[in-house]
XYZ file of C-alpha atoms in Angstrom:
186
model
C 0.000 0.000 0.000
C 2.849 2.399 0.848
C 4.457 1.734 -2.526
C 1.211 2.485 -4.354
C 0.784 5.724 -2.403
C 4.412 6.685 -3.146
C 3.947 6.019 -6.892
C 0.706 8.036 -6.988
C 2.362 10.960 -5.178
C 5.296 10.807 -7.586
C 2.995 10.825 -10.627
C 0.983 13.779 -9.314
C 4.143 15.766 -8.585
C 5.483 15.058 -12.072
C 2.262 16.260 -13.678
C 2.315 19.464 -11.635
C 5.705 20.482 -13.048
C 6.159 22.318 -16.318
C 6.800 20.298 -19.446
C 8.463 22.876 -21.694
C 8.928 26.146 -19.803
C 11.775 26.586 -17.333
C 13.093 29.431 -15.166
C 10.124 31.791 -15.320
C 10.359 35.039 -13.370
C 8.573 38.370 -13.154
C 8.906 41.813 -11.685
C 6.082 44.267 -11.012
C 6.672 47.969 -10.291
C 5.433 49.471 -8.094
C 4.580 46.641 -5.720
C 0.926 46.331 -4.694
C -1.611 46.829 -3.263
C -3.165 49.063 -5.917
C -5.845 51.748 -6.073
C -7.831 53.052 -9.061
C -5.569 55.006 -11.421
C -2.314 53.260 -10.436
C -0.107 52.447 -13.433
C 1.907 49.236 -13.105
C 4.824 47.976 -15.214
C 5.248 44.194 -15.462
C 8.376 42.450 -16.758
C 8.199 38.704 -17.448
C 11.064 36.393 -18.413
C 10.933 32.832 -19.661
C 14.467 31.511 -19.211
C 14.206 28.425 -21.426
C 11.655 26.783 -23.713
C 12.291 23.139 -24.585
C 9.619 21.804 -26.928
C 8.322 18.240 -26.927
C 8.494 16.499 -30.352
C 9.993 19.593 -32.030
C 7.090 21.804 -30.969
C 8.320 25.406 -30.999
C 7.268 28.337 -28.865
C 4.528 30.323 -30.587
C 2.782 32.741 -28.211
C 2.766 34.515 -24.841
C -0.752 35.280 -23.623
C -1.400 37.805 -20.836
C -4.368 37.072 -18.582
C -5.741 40.017 -16.593
C -8.403 40.329 -13.910
C -11.353 42.646 -14.586
C -9.836 45.436 -12.478
C -7.172 46.256 -15.097
C -7.436 48.493 -18.144
C -5.132 50.098 -20.749
C -2.906 47.095 -21.454
C 0.086 48.497 -23.360
C 3.118 46.568 -24.630
C 6.529 48.088 -23.811
C 9.211 45.591 -24.882
C 8.836 42.650 -27.236
C 10.327 39.197 -26.550
C 13.633 38.529 -28.272
C 14.301 35.704 -30.704
C 17.876 34.613 -29.897
C 19.146 32.197 -32.567
C 15.571 31.476 -33.637
C 13.644 31.064 -36.861
C 13.186 33.866 -39.362
C 10.281 36.027 -38.262
C 9.162 38.402 -35.552
C 6.980 38.744 -32.488
C 3.708 40.564 -33.127
C 1.587 42.230 -30.420
C -2.019 41.162 -30.787
C -5.118 41.875 -28.725
C -6.939 38.906 -30.276
C -6.077 36.339 -32.949
C -7.789 33.167 -34.067
C -5.285 30.733 -35.545
C -6.289 28.778 -38.707
C -6.924 25.673 -36.572
C -9.430 27.627 -34.457
C -7.282 28.300 -31.374
C -8.305 31.675 -29.924
C -5.449 33.771 -28.529
C -4.834 37.157 -26.967
C -3.870 39.560 -25.751
C -0.127 39.063 -25.962
C 2.714 38.384 -28.362
C 2.609 35.740 -31.082
C 5.479 34.706 -33.314
C 5.026 35.137 -37.075
C 7.400 32.696 -38.770
C 8.189 34.087 -42.225
C 9.902 30.850 -43.276
C 6.981 28.501 -42.601
C 3.568 30.027 -41.847
C 1.918 28.628 -38.745
C 5.132 27.573 -37.014
C 6.611 29.222 -33.946
C 10.282 30.015 -33.422
C 13.033 27.469 -32.886
C 14.628 29.736 -30.262
C 14.887 28.267 -26.792
C 15.200 31.696 -25.168
C 15.616 33.504 -22.995
C 12.533 35.614 -23.708
C 11.937 38.848 -21.772
C 9.002 41.177 -22.349
C 7.249 43.985 -20.504
C 3.898 45.755 -20.498
C 1.935 48.338 -18.529
C -1.572 48.168 -17.108
C -3.705 50.663 -15.214
C -6.114 49.983 -12.366
C -9.556 50.838 -13.735
C -11.843 53.353 -12.020
C -14.096 51.408 -9.691
C -15.919 51.531 -6.365
C -15.597 47.798 -5.767
C -12.615 45.555 -4.911
C -12.252 44.151 -8.457
C -9.871 41.298 -9.331
C -6.323 42.428 -10.215
C -4.792 39.048 -11.020
C -2.073 38.942 -13.688
C -0.746 35.733 -15.232
C 1.131 34.565 -18.336
C 0.498 31.521 -20.518
C 3.019 30.116 -22.991
C 1.777 28.222 -26.057
C 3.639 26.093 -28.578
C 2.826 25.641 -32.269
C 1.212 22.259 -31.590
C -1.330 23.989 -29.309
C -1.994 26.773 -31.825
C -2.426 24.270 -34.664
C 0.670 25.063 -36.756
C 2.524 21.800 -36.061
C 1.102 18.357 -35.396
C 3.883 16.119 -34.176
C 2.687 14.205 -31.159
C 2.183 15.691 -27.732
C 2.003 19.423 -27.109
C 3.570 21.395 -24.328
C 0.811 21.920 -21.801
C 2.345 24.086 -19.103
C 0.643 25.618 -16.082
C -0.247 29.282 -16.053
C 2.474 31.427 -14.440
C 0.966 33.728 -11.795
C 2.527 37.182 -11.627
C 0.187 38.974 -9.208
C -2.900 38.117 -7.166
C -4.878 40.871 -5.505
C -7.887 43.149 -5.404
C -8.384 46.863 -5.979
C -7.925 48.698 -2.672
C -10.871 51.017 -2.223
C -10.537 54.062 0.016
C -14.034 54.766 1.236
C -14.737 58.412 1.963
C -15.419 59.278 5.574
C -18.215 61.660 6.324
C -19.277 63.447 9.483
C -22.384 62.199 11.243
C -25.593 63.577 9.815
C -27.913 65.452 12.157
C -31.591 64.918 11.546
C -33.830 67.623 13.010
């Protein structure tokens, strides 16, 4: 029984780890908590991408809670020693295979349409977001998803890289409620 429990625990821990993305990090300036109107700069780095079955990195998707607005790209990911092409900022894109993506950066391979880049990184990018005007403690979560060209439909060679979402920030809008003097009723 102990062996079976050990094997199950080992399998669950292996599935919880990333398949293709390694050494992810982020920086957020200024540090939270945040109030309406605050402008935040986020820098995200993916240290290494190692594709399964020659699946190449194809897109970085930014996921934002409803409390954010004005998503603006600042720096684009690099393409060190990668395929011919460039990273394109996109608010929304539907790939030919039907995969819906955005907002974020997607790689446009000018050598073979639909493929990602053969670069293994590192990839560093940054963007700004603003806390939306609100009177409620709206969700301010920020996360990044990395997709390969098997996931987006550009390459079909066996298994895809299904990696967990990388959480950058979790929080809520801090609301400063106005204080008023007591009201006298005559």
